[in-house]
Coordinates of C-alpha atoms and ligand atoms in Angstrom, one line a residue:
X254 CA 15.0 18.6 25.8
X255 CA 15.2 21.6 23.4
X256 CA 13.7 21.7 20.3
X257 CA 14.2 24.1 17.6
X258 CA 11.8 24.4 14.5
X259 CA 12.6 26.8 11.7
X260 CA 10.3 27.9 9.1
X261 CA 9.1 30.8 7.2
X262 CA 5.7 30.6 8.5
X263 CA 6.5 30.6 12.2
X264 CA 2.3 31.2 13.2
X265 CA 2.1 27.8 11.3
X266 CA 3.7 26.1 15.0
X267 CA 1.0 28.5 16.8
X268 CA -0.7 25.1 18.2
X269 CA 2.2 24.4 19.9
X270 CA 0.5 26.7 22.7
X271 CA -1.9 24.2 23.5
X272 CA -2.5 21.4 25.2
X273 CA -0.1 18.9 26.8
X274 CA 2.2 20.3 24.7
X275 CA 1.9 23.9 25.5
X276 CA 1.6 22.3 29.0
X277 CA 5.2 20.6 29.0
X278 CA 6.7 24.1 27.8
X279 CA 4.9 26.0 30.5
X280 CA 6.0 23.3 33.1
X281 CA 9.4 23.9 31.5
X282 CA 10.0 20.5 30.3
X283 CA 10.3 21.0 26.8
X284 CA 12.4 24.2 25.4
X285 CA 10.8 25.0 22.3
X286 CA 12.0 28.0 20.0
X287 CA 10.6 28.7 16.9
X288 CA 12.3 30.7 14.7
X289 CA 11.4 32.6 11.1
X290 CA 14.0 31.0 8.6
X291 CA 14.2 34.8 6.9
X292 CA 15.4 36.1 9.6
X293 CA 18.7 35.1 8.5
X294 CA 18.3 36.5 4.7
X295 CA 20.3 39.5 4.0
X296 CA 18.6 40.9 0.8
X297 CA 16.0 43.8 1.2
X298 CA 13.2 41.4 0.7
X299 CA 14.5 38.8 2.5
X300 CA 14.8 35.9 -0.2
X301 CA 14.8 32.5 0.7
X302 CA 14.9 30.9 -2.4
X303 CA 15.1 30.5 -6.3
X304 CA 15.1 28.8 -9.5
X305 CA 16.2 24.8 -10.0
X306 CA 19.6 24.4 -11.4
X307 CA 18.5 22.2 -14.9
X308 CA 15.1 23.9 -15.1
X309 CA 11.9 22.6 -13.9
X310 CA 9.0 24.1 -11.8
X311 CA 8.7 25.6 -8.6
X312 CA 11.7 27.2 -6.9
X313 CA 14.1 25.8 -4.6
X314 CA 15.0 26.9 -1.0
X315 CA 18.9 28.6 -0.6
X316 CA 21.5 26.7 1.0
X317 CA 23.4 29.4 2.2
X318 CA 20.3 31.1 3.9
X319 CA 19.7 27.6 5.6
X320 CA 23.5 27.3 6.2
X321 CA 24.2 30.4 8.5
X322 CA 20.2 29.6 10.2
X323 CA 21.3 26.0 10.7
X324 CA 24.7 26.8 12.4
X325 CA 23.1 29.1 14.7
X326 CA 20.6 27.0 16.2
X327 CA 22.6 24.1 16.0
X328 CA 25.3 26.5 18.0
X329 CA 27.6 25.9 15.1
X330 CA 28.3 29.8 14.2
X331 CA 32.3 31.3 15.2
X332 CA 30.0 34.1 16.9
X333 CA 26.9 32.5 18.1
X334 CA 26.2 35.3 20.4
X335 CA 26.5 37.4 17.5
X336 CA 23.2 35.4 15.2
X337 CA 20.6 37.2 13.7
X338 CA 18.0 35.1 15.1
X339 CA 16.3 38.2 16.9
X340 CA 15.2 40.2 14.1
X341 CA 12.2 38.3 13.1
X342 CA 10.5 40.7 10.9
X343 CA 7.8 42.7 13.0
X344 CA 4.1 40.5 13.6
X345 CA 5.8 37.3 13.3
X346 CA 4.6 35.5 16.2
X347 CA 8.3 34.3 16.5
X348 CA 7.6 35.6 20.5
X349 CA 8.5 32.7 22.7
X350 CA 10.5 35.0 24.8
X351 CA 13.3 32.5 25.4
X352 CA 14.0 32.5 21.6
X353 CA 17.8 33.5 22.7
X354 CA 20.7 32.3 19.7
X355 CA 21.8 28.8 19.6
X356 CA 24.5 29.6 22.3
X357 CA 25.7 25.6 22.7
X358 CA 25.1 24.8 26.2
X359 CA 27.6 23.8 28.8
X360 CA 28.6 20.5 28.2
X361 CA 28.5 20.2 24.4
X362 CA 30.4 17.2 23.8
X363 CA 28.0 14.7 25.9
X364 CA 25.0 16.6 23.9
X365 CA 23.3 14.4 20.9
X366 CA 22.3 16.6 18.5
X367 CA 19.6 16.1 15.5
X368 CA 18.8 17.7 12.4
X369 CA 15.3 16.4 10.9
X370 CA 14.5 18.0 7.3
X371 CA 11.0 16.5 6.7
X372 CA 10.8 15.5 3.4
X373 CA 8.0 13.3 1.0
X374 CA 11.4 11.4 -0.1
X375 CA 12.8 10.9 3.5
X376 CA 12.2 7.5 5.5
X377 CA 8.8 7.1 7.3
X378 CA 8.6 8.8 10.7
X379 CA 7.6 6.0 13.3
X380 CA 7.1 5.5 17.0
X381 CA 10.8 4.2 17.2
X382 CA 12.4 7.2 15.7
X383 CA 10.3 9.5 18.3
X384 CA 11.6 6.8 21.0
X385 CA 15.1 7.4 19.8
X386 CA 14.2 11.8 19.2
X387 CA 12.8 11.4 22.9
X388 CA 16.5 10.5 24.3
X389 CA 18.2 13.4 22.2
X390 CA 19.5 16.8 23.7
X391 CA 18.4 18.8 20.9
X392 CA 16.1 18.2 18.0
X393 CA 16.3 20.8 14.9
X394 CA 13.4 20.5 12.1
X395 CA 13.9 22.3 9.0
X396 CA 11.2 23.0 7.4
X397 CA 11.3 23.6 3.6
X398 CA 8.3 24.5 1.7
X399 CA 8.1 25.2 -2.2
X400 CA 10.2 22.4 -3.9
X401 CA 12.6 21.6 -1.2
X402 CA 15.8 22.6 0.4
X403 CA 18.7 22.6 -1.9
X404 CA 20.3 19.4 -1.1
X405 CA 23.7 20.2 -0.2
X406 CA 22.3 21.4 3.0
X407 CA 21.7 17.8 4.3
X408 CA 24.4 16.8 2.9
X409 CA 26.7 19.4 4.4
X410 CA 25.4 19.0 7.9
X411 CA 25.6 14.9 7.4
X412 CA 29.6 15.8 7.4
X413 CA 29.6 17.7 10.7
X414 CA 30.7 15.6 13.4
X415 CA 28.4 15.1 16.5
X416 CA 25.3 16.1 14.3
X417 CA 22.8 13.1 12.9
X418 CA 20.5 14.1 10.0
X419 CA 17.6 12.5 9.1
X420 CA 15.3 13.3 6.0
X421 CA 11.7 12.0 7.2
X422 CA 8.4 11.3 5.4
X423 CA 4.8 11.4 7.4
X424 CA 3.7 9.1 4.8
X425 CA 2.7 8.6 1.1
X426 CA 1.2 12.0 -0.2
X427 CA 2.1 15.2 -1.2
X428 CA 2.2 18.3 1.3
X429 CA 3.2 22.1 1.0
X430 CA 5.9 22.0 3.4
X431 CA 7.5 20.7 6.7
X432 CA 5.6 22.5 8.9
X433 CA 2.8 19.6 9.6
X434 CA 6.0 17.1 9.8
X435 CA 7.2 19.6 12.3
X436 CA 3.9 19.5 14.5
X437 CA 3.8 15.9 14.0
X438 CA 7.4 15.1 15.0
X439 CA 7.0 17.4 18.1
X440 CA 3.8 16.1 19.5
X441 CA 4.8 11.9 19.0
X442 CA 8.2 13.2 20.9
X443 CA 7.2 15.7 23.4
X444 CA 4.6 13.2 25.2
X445 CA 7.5 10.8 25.4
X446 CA 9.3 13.3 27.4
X447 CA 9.3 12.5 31.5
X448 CA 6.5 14.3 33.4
X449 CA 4.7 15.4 30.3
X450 CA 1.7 12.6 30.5
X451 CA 0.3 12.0 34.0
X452 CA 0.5 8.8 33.9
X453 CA 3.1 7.0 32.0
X454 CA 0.8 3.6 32.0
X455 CA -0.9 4.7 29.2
X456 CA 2.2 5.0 27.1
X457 CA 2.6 0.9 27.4
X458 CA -0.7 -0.5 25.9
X459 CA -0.8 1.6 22.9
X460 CA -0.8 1.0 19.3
X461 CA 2.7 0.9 17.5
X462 CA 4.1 0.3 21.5
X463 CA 6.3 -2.4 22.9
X464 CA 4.0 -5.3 21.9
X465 CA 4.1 -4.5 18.0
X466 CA 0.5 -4.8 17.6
X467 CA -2.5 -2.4 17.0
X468 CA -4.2 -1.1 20.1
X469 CA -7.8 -3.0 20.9
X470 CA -11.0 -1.0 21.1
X471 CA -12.0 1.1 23.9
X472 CA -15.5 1.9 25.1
X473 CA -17.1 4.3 27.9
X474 CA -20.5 4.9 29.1
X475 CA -23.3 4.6 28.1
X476 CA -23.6 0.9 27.9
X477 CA -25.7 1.1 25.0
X478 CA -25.4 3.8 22.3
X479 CA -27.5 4.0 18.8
X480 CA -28.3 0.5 19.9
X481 CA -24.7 -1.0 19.7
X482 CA -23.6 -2.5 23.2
X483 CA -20.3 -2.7 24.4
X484 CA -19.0 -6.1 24.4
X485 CA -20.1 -7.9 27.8
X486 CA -16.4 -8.8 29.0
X487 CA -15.4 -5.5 29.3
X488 CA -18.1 -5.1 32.0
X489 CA -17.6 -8.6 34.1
X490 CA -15.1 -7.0 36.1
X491 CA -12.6 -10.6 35.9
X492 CA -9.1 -8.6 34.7
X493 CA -7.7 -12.5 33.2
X494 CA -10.5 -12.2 30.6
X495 CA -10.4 -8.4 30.1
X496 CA -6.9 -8.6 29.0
X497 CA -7.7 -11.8 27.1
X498 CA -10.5 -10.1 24.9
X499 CA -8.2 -7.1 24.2
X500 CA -4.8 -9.4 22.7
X501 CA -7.2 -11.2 20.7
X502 CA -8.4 -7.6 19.5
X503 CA -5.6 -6.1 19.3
X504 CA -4.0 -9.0 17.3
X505 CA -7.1 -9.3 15.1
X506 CA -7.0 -5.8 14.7
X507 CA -3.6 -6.2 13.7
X508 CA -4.3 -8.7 11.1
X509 CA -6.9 -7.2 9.0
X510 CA -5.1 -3.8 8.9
X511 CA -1.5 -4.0 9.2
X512 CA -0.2 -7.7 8.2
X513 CA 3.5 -6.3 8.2
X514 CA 3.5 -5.5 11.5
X515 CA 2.4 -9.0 12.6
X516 CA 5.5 -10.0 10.0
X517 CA 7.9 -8.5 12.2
X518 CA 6.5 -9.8 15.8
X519 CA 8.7 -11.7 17.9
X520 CA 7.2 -15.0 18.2
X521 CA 8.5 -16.0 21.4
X522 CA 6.3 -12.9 22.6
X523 CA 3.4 -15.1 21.7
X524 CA 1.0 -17.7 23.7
X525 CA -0.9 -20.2 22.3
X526 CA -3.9 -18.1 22.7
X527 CA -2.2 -15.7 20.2
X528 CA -1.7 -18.6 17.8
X529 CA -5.0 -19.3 17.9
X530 CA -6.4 -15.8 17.1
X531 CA -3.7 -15.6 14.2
X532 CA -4.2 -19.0 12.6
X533 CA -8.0 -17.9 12.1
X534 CA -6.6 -14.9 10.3
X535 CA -4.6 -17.6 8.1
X536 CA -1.0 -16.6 10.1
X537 CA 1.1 -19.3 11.7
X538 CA 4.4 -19.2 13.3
X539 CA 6.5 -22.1 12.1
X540 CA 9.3 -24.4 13.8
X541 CA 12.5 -22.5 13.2
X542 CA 14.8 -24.2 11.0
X543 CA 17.6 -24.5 13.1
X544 CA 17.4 -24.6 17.0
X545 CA 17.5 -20.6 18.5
X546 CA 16.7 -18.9 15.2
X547 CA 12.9 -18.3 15.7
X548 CA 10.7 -17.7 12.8
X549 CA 8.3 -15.1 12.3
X550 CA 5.3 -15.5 11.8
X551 CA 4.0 -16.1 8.4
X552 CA 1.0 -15.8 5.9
X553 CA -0.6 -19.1 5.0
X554 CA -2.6 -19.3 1.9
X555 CA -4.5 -22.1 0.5
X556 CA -5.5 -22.1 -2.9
X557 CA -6.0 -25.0 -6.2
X558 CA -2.9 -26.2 -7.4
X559 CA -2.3 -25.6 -11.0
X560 CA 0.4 -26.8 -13.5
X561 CA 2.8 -24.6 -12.7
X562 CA 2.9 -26.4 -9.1
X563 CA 3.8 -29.8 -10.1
X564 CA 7.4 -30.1 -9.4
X565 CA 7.0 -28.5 -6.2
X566 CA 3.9 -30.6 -5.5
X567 CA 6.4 -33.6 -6.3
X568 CA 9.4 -32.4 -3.9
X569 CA 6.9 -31.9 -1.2
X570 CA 5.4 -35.1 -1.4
X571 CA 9.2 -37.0 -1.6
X572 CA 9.6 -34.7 1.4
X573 CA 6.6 -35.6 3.6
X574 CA 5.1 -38.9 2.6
X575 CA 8.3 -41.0 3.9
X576 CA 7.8 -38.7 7.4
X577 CA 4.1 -40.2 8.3
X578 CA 5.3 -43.9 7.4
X579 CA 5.5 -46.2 10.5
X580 CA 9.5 -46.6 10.9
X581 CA 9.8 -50.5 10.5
X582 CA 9.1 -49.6 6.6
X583 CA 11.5 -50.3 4.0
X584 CA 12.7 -47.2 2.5
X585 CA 12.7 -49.0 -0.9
X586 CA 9.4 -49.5 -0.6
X587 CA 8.4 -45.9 0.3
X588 CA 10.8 -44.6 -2.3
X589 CA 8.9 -46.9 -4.8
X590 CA 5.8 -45.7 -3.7
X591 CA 6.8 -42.1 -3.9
X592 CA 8.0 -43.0 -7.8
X593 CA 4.7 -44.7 -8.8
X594 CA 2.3 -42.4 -7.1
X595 CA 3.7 -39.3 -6.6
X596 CA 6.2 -38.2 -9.1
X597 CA 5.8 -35.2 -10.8
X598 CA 4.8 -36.8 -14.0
X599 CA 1.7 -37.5 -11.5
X600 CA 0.8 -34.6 -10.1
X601 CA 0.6 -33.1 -13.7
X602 CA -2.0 -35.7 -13.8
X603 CA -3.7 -35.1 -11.2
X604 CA -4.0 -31.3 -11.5
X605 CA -4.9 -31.6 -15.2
X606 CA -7.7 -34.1 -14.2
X607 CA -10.2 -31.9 -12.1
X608 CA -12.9 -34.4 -12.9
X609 CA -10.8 -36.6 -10.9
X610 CA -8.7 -35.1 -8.7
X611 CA -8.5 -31.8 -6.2
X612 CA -5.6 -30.9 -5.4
X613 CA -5.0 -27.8 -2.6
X614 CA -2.2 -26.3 -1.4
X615 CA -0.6 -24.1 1.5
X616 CA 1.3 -21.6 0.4
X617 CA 4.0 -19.8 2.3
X618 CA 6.0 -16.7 1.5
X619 CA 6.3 -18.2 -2.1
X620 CA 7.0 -22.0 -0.8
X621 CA 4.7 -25.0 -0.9
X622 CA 3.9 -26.2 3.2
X623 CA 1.1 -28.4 2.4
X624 CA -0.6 -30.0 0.1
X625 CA -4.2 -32.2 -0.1
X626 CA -5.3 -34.7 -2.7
X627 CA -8.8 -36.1 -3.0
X628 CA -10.1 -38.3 -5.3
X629 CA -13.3 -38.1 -6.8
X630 CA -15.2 -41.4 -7.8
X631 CA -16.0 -41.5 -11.4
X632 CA -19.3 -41.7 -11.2
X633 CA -22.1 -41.3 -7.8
X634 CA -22.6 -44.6 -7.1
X635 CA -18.8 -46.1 -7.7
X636 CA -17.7 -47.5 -4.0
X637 CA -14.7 -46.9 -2.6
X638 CA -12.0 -49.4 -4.3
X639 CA -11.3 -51.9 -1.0
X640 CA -14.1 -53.7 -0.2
X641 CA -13.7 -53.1 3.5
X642 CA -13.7 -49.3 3.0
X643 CA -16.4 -50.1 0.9
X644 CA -18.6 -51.3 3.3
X645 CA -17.4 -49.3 6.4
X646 CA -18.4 -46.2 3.5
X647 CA -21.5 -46.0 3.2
X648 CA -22.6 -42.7 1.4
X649 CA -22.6 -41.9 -1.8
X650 CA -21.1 -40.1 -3.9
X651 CA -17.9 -40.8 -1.4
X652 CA -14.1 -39.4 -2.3
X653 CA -11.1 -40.2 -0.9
X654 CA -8.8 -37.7 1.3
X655 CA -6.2 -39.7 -0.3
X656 CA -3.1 -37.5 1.0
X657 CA -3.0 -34.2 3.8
X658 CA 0.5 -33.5 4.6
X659 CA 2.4 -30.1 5.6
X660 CA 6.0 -29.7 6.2
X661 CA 7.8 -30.7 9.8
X662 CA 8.4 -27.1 10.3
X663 CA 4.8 -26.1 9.7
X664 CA 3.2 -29.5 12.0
X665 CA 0.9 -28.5 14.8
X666 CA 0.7 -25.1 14.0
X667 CA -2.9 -25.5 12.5
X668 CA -2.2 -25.1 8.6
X669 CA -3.2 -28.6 8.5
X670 CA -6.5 -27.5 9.8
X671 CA -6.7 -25.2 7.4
X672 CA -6.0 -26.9 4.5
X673 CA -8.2 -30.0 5.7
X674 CA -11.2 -27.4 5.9
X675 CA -10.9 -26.0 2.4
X676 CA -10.6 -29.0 0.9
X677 CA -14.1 -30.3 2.9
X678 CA -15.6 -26.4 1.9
X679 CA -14.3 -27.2 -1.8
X680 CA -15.6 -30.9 -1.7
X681 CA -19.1 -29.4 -1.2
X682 CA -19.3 -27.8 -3.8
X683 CA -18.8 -30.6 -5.9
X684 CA -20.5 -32.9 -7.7
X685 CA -20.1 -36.2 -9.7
X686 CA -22.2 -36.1 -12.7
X687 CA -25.1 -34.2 -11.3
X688 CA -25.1 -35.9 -7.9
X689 CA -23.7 -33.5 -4.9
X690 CA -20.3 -34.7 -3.2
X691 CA -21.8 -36.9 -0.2
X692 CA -19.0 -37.9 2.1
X693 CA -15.0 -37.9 2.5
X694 CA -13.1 -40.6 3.7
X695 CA -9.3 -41.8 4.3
X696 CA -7.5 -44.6 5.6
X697 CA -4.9 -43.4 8.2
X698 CA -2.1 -45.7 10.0
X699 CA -3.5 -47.1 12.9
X700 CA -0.3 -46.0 14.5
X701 CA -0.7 -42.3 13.9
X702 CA -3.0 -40.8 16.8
X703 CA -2.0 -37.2 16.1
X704 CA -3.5 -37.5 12.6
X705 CA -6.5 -39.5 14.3
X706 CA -7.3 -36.7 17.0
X707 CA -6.8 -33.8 14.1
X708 CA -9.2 -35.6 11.9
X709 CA -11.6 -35.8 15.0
X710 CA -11.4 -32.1 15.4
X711 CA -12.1 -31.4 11.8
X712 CA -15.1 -33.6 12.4
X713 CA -13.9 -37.3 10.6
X714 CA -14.8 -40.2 12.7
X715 CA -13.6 -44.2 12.8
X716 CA -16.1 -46.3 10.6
X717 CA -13.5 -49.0 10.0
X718 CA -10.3 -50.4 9.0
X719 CA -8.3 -51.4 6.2
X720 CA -5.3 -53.4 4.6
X721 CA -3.0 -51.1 2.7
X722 CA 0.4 -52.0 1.2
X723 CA 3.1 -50.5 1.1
X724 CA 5.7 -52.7 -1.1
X725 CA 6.2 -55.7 1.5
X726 CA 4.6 -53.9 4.2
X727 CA 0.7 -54.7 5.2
X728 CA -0.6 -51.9 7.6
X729 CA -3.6 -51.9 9.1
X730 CA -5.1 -48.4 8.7
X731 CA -8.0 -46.9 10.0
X732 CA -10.9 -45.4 8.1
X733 CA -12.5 -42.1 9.0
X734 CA -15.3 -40.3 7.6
X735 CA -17.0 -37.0 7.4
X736 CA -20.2 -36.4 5.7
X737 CA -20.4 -33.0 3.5
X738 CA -23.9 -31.9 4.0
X739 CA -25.2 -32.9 7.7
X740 CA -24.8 -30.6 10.6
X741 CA -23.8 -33.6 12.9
X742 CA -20.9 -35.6 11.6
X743 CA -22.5 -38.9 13.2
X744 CA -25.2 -39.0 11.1
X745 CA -23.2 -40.0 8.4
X746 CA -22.7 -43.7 9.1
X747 CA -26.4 -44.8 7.9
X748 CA -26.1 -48.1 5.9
X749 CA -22.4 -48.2 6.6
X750 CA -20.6 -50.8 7.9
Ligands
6GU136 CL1 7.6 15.4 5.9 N1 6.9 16.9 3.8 C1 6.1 17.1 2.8 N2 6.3 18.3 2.1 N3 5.2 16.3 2.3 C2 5.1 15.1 3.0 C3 5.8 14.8 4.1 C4 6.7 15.7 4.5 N4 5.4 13.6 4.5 C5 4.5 13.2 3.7 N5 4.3 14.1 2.7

């Protein structure tokens, strides 16, 4: 590939010499020319640039100088044999020998060529665009310094056919110039190249890669350094669990740092494993809403409701409540319990009652997924309202999980979990007049074993059963229970049923 960098400070590229880079060059892989941009002035002091048109500060590079360097290297010239690229002024370290005028090669019309002007207004450089550089024929960087490159220059060369021009940023600050852009671009590109890194495995693993994620920690001896170890996996020598570790790091990694990038990962890339590690960083991927349109994955937030959530509150409980009813249900009957419990004229009650009621939600991208409601008794030693519930409860203060539901699309992807555990991490840090939360209990249809086995998991366990009605319809529910303030759950059923 040949690239082509022009500049007024060609010594600036210097470091270009070195490394794998310099390497690639001597190993003729990469044909790099540098070349001083006032080579092509034509005034005695060979002026590159000059004052804003409107006023302002600073001074602004020529077009025309640019024009006649830029048609040169980009073998655009009538004459290109004739270009003044040669006379660099004397010292210039512009004295890469092969430094010969942009001749186009043999073959022109297959060539791809590229004009980069690094700019702090252009779009951010990223691994893709030094992917896509990496398959070009020839790669130009224009390096302005002082307040930028007049912009009819980009704009003139955006005309020309067969030549793309992009304006790129490094990122968001301020530098003096495109050099550093320049060394940037050519490094990220030039070990894309083939043959320039010895082994083009270590290309695939690494951050901003394929995968979309961070890259994971490394380690090398010693073992133990200024007392920190390195983490015992790496050393058990079983590959499964070494790979393991480092997904779950890189996508942690990935999490803390960089949620966009997770935003934009393809979830059919990801395992269960990797649904795991990001629904503990509060990510989950839901069901896509039609079939073949997959989802990204998506930030999950819990938080209080407040009263500017009630009418969504409202719409998500008309949406999920009739889902976990047992089917042989009247819909009349769920519709009037929907109307007398959970309208919004309800939940304004509810939220406004904080005495009374907690109410959490999930919140997703701007959208209500879940919602929990507990009731609080009214004062420590008011029982549960059945007296079956009340004897199968037996702690005290006790509140009710009355309602946990998320959205179909978000079901068995753990924000259920999630909400049920800040709710329980809430509810311990309550207290009914003076007297510390004790336990949490709800009636769930018998019928309903995934809600049974999630409760499980978050520690609930069967102390009985109760009658509940739903307009004509008698179900027999089960009642679970979880004490607040014991390490083991089981301990909570002294003096109950
Ligand atoms: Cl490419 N140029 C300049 N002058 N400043 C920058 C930049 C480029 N990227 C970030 N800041």
């Amino acid at each position: 590939m040949r690239l082509d960098v022009v500049t007024i400070f060609p010594g600036y590229l210097d470091a270009l010499d070195l490394s794998l880079v310099g390497k690639a060059r001597r190993d003729g892989l990469l044909d790099l020319r540098v070349h001083d941009l006032r080579g092509w002035a034509t005034d005695r002091h060979r002026t590159v640039d000059d004052t804003p048109f409107g006023g302002g500060a600073g001074m602004v590079m020529r077009p025309d100088v640019w024009g006649v360097a830029l048609d040169d290297v980009l073998g655009l010239s009538a004459d290109p044999s004739g270009a003044p690229d040669a006379p660099d002024a004397p010292g210039t370290p512009d004295a890469r020998g092969a430094d010969a005028p942009g001749a186009p090669d043999a073959g022109a019309a297959a060539h791809r060529r590229v004009l980069l002007v690094p700019t702090p207004s252009g779009d951010r450089f990223t691994q893709a665009m030094a992917e896509d550089l990496a398959a070009a024929d020839q790669v130009v960087i224009a390096c302005g310094r002082y307040e930028g490159i007049d912009a009819r220059v980009a704009e003139h060369y955006r005309a020309e056919p067969g030549i793309e021009v992009h304006e790129i940023s490094l990122g968001d600050y301020v530098l003096n110039g495109g050099e550093v852009a320049a060394l940037v671009v050519v490094e990220a590109v030039a070990r894309l190249l083939p043959g320039v890194i010895g082994n083009p495995e270590s290309l695939v693993e690494e951050s901003h890669g394929a995968a979309g994620l961070l890259e994971y920690p490394v380690y090398t001896k010693p073992p133990v350094w200024s007392g920190l170890e390195v983490p015992d996996v790496l050393a058990s020598g079983h590959h499964g669990r070494v790979a393991r570790w480092r997904r779950d790091q890189a996508l942690a990694r990935t999490a803390e740092r960089r949620p966009d990038m997770l935003a934009a990962l393809d979830p059919g890339a990801l395992d269960r494993a990797d649904l795991k590690v990001l629904a503990a960083h509060g990510w989950f991927v839901p069901a896509p809403r039609a079939p073949g349109t997959p989802v990204a994955p998506t930030r999950v937030r819990v938080r209080r409701a407040t009263g500017a959530d009630v009418a969504a509150l409202a719409a998500l409980a008309a949406a999920t409540f009739p889902l976990a009813c047992p089917p042989h249900m009247a819909p009349a009957d769920v519709q009037a319990f929907i109307d007398t419990r959970l309208s919004e004229r309800h939940f304004a009650a509810y939220v406004a009652d904080d005495a009374r009621y907690l109410v959490l939600v999930a919140e997703a991208a701007g959208e209500l997924v879940g919602y929990t409601l507990l009731v609080l008794p009214r004062e420590p030693g008011e029982p549960p309202y059945a007296p079956d519930v009340a004897d199968a409860v037996g702690a005290r203060p006790a509140a009710e999980l009355s309602k946990c539901y998320v959205l179909p699309a978000y079901q068995g992807t753990g924000v259920a979990g999630v909400l049920l555990e800040a709710t329980l991490d809430t509810a311990r840090t309550l207290d009914v007049a003076g007297e510390r939360l004790a336990v949490v209990w709800l009636g769930t249809n018998q019928g309903n074993r995934r809600a049974q086995r999630s409760y499980s998991r978050h520690g609930f366990t069967v102390v009985g059963t109760r009658r509940f009605r739903v307009g004509d319809s008698l179900e027999q529910d089960l009642v679970m229970a979880r004490a607040l303030h014991v390490a083991d759950p089981t301990a909570q059923h002294d003096g109950g049923r």
